CSV table of C-alpha atoms in Angstrom, one decimal:
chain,number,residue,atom,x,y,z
E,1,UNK,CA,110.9,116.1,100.2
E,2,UNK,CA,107.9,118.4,98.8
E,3,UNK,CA,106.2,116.6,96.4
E,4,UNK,CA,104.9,120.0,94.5
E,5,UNK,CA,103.3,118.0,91.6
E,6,UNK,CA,101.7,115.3,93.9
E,7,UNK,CA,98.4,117.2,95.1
E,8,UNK,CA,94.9,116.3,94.5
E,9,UNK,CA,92.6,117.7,91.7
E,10,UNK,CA,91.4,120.6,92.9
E,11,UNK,CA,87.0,120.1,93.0
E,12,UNK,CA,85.5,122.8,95.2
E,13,UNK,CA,83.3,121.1,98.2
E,14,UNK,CA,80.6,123.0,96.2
E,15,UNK,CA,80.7,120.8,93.0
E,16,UNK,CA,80.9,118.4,94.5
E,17,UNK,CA,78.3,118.5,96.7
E,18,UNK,CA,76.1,120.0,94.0
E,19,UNK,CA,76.8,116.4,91.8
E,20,UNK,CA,75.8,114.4,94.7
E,21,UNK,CA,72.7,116.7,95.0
E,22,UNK,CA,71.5,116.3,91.2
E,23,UNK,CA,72.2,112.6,91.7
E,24,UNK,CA,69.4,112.7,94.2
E,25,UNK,CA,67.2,114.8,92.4
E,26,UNK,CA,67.7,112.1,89.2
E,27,UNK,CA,66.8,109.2,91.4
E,28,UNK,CA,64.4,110.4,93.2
E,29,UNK,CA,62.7,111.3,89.3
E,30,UNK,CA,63.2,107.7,88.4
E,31,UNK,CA,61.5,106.3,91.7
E,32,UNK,CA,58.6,108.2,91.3
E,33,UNK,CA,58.2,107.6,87.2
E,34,UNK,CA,59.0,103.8,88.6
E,35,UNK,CA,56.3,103.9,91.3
E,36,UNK,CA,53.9,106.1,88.7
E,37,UNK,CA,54.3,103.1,86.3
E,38,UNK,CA,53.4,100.0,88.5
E,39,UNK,CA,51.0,101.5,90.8
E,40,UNK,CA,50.9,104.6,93.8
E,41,UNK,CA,48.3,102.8,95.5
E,42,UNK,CA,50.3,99.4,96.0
E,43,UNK,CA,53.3,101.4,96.9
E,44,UNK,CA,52.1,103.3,99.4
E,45,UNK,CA,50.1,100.3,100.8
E,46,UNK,CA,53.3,97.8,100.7
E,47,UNK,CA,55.7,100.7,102.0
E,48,UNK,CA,53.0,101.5,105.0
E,49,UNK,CA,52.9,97.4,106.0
E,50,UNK,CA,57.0,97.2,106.6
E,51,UNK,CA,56.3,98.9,109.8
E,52,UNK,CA,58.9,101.1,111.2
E,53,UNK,CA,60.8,98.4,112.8
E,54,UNK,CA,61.7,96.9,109.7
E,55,UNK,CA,63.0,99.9,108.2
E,56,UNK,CA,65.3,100.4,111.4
E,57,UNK,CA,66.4,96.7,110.7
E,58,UNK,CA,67.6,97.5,107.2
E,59,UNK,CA,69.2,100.9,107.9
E,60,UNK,CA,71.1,98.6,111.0
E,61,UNK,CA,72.5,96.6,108.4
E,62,UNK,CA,73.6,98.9,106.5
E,63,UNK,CA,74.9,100.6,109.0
E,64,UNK,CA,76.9,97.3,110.2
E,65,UNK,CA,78.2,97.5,106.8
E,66,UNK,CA,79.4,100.7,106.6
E,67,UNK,CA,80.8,100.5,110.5
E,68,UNK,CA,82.8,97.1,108.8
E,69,UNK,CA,84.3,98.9,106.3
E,70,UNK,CA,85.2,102.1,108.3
E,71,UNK,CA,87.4,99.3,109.7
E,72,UNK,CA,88.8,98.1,107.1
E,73,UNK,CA,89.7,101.9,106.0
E,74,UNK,CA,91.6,101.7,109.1
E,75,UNK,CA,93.8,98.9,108.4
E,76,UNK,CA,94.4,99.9,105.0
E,77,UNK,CA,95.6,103.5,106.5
E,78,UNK,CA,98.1,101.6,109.1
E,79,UNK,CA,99.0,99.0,106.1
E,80,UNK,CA,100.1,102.4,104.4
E,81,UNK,CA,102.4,103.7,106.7
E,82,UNK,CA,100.0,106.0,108.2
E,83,UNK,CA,99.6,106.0,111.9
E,84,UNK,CA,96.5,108.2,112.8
E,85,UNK,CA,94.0,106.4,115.6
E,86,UNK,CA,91.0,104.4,114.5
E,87,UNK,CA,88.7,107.7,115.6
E,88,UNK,CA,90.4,109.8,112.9
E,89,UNK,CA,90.1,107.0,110.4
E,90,UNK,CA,86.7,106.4,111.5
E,91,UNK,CA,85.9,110.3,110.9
E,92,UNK,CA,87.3,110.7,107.6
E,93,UNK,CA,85.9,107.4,106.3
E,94,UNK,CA,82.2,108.3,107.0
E,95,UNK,CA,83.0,111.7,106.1
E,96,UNK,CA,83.9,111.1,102.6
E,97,UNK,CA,80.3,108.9,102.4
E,98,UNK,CA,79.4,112.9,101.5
E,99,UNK,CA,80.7,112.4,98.1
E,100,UNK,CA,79.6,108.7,97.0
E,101,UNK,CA,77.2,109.8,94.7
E,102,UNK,CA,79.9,111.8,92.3
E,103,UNK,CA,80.9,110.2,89.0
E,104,UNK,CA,83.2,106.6,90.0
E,105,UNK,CA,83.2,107.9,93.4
E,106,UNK,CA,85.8,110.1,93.1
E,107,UNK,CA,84.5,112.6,95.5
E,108,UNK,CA,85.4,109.9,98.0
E,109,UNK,CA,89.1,111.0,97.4
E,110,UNK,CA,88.7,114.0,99.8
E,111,UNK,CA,89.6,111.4,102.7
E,112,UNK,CA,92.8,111.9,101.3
E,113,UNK,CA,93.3,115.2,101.8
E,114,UNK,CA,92.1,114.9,105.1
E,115,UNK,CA,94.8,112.5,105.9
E,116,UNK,CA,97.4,115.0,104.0
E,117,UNK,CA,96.3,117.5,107.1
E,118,UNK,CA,96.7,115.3,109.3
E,119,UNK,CA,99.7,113.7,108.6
E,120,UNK,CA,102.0,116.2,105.9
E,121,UNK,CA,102.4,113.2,103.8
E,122,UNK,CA,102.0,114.1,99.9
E,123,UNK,CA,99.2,112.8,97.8
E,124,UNK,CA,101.2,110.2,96.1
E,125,UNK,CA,102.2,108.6,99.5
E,126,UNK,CA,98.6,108.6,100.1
E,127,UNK,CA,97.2,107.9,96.8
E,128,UNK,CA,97.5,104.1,97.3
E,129,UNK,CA,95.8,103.6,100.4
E,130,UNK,CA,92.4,104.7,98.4
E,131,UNK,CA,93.5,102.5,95.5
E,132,UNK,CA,93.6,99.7,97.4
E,133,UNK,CA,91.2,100.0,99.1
E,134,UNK,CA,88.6,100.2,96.0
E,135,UNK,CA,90.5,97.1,94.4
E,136,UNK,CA,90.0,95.1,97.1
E,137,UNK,CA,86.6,96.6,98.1
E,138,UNK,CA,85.7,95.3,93.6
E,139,UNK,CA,87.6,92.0,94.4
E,140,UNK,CA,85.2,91.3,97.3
E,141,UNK,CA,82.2,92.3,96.1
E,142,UNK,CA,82.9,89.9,92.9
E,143,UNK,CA,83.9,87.2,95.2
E,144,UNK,CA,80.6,87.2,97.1
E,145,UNK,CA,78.9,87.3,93.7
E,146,UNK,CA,80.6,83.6,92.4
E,147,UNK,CA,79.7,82.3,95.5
E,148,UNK,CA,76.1,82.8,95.4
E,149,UNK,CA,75.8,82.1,92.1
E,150,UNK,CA,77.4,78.5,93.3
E,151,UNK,CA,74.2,78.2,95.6
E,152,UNK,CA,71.9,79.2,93.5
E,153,UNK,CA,70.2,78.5,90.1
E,154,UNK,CA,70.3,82.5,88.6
E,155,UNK,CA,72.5,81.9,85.4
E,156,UNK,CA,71.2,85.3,83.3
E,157,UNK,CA,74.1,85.8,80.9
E,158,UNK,CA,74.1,89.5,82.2
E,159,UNK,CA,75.0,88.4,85.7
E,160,UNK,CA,78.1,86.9,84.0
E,161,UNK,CA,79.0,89.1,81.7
E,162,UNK,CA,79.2,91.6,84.1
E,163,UNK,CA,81.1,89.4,86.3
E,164,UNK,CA,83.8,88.3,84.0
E,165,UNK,CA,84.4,92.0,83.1
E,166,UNK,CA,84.7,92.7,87.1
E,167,UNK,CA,87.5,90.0,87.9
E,168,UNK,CA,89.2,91.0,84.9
E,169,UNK,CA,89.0,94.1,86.4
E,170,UNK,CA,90.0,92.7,89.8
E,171,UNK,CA,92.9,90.6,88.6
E,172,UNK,CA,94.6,93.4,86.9
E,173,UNK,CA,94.2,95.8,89.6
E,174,UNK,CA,94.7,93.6,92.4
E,175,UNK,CA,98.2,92.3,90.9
E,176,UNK,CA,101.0,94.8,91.5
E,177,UNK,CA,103.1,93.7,88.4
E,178,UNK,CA,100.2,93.1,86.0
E,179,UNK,CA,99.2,96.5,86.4
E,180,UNK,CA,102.6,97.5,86.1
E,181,UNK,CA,103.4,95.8,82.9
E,182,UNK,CA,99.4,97.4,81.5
E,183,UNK,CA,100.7,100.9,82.7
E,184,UNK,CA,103.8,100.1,80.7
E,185,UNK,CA,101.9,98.8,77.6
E,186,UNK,CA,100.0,101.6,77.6
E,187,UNK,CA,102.7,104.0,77.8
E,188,UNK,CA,104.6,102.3,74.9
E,189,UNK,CA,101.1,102.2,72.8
E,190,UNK,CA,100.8,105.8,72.9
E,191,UNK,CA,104.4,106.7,72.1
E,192,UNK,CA,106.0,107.3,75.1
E,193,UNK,CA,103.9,110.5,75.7
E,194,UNK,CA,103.7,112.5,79.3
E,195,UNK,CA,106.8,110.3,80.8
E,196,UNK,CA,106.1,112.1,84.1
E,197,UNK,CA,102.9,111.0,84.7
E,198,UNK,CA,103.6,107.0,84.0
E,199,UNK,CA,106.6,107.4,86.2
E,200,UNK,CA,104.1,108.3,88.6
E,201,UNK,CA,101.5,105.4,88.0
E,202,UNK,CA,104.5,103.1,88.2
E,203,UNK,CA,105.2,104.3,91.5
E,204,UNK,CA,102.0,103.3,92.3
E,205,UNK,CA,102.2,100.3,91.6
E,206,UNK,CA,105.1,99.7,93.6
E,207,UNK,CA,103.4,101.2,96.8
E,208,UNK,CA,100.3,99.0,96.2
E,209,UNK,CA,102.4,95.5,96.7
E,210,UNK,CA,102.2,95.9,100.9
E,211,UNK,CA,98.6,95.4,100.0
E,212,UNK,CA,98.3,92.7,98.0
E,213,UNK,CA,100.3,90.2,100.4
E,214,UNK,CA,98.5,87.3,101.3
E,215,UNK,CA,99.1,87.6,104.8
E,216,UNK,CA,97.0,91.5,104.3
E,217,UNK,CA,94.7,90.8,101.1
E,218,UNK,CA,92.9,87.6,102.1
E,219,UNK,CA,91.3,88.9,105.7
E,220,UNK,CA,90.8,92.1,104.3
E,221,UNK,CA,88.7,90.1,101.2
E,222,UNK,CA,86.9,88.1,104.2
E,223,UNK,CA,85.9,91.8,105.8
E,224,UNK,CA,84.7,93.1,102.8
E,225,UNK,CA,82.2,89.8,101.5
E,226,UNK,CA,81.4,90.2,104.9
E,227,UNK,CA,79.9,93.8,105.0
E,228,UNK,CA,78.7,93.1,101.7
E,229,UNK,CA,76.6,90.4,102.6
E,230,UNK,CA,75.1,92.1,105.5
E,231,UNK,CA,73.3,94.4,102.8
E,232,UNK,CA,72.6,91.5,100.7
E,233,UNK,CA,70.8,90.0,104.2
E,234,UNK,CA,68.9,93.3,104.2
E,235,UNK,CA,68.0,93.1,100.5
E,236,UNK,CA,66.6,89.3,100.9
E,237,UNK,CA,64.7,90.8,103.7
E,238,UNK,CA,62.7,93.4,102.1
E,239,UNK,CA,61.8,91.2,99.3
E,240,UNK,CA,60.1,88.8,101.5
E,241,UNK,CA,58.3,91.2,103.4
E,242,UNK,CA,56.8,93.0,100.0
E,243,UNK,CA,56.3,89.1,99.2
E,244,UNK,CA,58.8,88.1,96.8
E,245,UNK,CA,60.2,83.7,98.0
E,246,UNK,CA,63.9,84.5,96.5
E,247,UNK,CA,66.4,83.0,98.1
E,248,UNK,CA,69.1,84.7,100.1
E,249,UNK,CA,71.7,83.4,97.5
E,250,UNK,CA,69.6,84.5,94.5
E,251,UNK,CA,69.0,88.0,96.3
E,252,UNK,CA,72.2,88.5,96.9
E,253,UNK,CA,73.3,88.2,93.9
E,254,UNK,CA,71.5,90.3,92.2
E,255,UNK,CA,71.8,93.0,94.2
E,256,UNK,CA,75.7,92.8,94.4
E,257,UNK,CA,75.4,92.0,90.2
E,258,UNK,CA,72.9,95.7,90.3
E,259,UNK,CA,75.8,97.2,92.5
E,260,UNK,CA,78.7,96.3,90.1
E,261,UNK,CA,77.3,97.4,87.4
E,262,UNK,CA,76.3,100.7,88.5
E,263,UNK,CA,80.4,100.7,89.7
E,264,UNK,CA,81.2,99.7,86.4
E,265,UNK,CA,79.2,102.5,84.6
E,266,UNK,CA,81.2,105.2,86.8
E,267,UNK,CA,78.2,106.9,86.9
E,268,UNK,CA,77.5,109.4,90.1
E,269,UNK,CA,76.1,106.5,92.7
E,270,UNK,CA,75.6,104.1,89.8
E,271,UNK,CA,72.7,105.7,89.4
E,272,UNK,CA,70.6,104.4,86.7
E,273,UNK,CA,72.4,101.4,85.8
E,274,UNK,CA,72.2,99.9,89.7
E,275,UNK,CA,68.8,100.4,89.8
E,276,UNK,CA,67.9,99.4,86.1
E,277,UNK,CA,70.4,95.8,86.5
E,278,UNK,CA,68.3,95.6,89.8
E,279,UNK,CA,64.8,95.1,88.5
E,280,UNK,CA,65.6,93.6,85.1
E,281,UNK,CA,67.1,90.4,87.0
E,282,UNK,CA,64.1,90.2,90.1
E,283,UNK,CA,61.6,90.5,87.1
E,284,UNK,CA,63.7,87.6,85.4
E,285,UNK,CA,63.4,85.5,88.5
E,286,UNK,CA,59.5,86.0,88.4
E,287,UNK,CA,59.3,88.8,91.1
E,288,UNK,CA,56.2,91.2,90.1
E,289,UNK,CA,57.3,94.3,88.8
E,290,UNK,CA,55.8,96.6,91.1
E,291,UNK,CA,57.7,94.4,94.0
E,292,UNK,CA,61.1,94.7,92.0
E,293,UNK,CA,60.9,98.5,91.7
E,294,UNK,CA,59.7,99.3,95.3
E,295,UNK,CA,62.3,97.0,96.6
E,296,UNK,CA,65.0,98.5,94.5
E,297,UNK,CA,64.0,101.8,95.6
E,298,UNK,CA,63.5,101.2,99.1
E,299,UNK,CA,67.4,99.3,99.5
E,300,UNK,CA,68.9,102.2,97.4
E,301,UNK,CA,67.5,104.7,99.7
E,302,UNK,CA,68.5,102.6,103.0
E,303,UNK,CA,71.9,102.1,101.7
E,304,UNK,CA,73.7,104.6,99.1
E,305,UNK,CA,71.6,107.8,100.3
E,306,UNK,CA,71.7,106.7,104.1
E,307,UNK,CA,75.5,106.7,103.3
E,308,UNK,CA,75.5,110.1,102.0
E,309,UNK,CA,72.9,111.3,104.9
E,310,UNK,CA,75.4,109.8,107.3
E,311,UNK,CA,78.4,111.5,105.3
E,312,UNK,CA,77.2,115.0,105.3
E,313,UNK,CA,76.4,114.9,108.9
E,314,UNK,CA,79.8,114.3,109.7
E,315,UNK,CA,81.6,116.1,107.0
E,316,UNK,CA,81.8,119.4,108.8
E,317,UNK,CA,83.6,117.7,111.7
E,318,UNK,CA,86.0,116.5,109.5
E,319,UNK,CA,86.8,119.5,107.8
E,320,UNK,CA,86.8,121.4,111.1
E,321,UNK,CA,89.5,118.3,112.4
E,322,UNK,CA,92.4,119.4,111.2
E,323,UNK,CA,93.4,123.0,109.5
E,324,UNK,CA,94.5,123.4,105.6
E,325,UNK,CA,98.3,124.0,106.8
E,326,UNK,CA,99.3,120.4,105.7
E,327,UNK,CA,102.5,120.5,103.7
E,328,UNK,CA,103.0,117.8,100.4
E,329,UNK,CA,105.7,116.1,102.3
E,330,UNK,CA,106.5,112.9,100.8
């Protein structure tokens, strides 16, 4: 069945592209009005004593990270009734890295239309797979979160707030019939409007419940705290070579807390809000300013933008994989 409704918004690659390029451009203004404000010299100095060997460490963790979750794209694929090898997954998953730094990711969506080439399936069929994928990705993150705030002290009513508004967040979209009953609660609040398009989310809904079974959800949760921690590894790392004593639990924390809510803000990369959430709660744990900023900077650049570096290094390939022939076959 031809699913002629079901496609993907249309974004040029251009636009998209050109987003993720004046998110760079924006950070890269904030890092240097950061770095003007607490001191060139001390940057410079601090940056030049990490040695190249512990900037290779970081960008490996990272890179375990990302290699963790390219792997978990995979099973989510196969849990979605999508055969294609672990090489294709791979290709599209660290393709799409091209497009994290659009507004609430959404760039990221073009591994779908890969996998429409690929595989004829319409966008619909497909559409869950992504869905999941970010619920679970939220519910993990949130997870790891709670449990270092159990081993540590760092109780900023920020880090909670933010928290309780994620596994609300999680709960709802993690829950096949709860979001099902909001999707209907909306559609009755607004008076039974566009009936086509809540047919659709319900749908949805309906294809996200392979997911969410225990048997799939909880070592798919495991993956993902464990990829996120790896970066949260690298994060207490590069405090305590800039000098900072935090903890691992206490780092971790608030860089995952930083992460969230630049999610949260849907903004392209989180940009602003990450960063801002970043040094606000180091300073609140006593780390000097000039250390908060030049660690936040340096962990943003060896994780989001090494992301995108990696993604548009392999995008090409993964528009070259397969033609633009694919049908919307349901």
């Amino acid at each position: 069945m031809i699913e002629h409704d079901a496609a993907p918004p249309r974004v040029s690659a251009a636009r998209r592209i050109s987003l993720t390029g004046w998110a760079l451009l924006a950070f890269a203004a904030i890092l240097l009005l950061g770095l003007a404000l607490t001191g060139w010299e001390d940057a410079v100095e601090a940056v030049s004593s990490l040695g190249s060997w512990k900037l290779m460490a970081l960008l490996c963790l990272a890179l375990g990270h990302y290699l963790v979750r390219a792997f978990r794209w995979h099973v989510m694929v196969r849990v979605g009734g999508v055969d294609t090898p672990i090489t294709t997954n791979a290709l599209h998953f660290f393709g799409g890295f091209a497009m994290t730094a659009t507004p609430g990711r959404v760039g990221e969506l073009v591994r779908l239309r890969w996998l429409m080439r690929a595989t004829s399936k319409g966008f619909g069929r497909l559409l869950p797979i992504a869905f999941a994928d970010r619920a679970i990705e939220l519910a993990s993150i949130v997870a790891l979160i709670a449990t270092a705030l159990l081993m540590t002290n760092l109780g900023s009513g920020a880090v909670w707030w933010v928290l309780i508004a994620a596994l609300i967040i999680v709960w709802v979209a993690c829950k096949p019939k709860a979001l099902s009953a909001a999707v209907s609660g909306v559609y009755r609040l607004f008076g039974r409007r566009k009936p086509r398009l809540f047919a659709k989310l319900r749908r949805l809904t309906v294809r996200l419940q392979p997911f969410m079974r225990f048997a799939i959800f909880l070592p798919i949760l495991v993956l993902g705290m464990f990829g996120w921690a790896l970066e949260g590894v690298a994060f207490w790392l590069l405090l305590g070579w800039l000098g900072s004593d935090l903890s691992l639990a206490a780092a971790t924390a608030i860089f995952l807390t930083a992460v969230l809510s630049g999610a949260l803000s849907g903004l392209p990369g989180g940009l602003g809000g990450t960063e801002a959430t970043s040094v606000a709660l180091l300073v609140l744990q006593g780390v000097p300013l000039d250390i908060a900023v030049l660690a936040t900077a340096i962990i943003r650049v060896a994780t989001l933008w090494f992301a995108v570096l990696i993604g548009f290094c392999v995008l090409p390939f993964a528009e070259a994989r397969h033609s633009d022939k694919g049908s919307l076959q349901s």
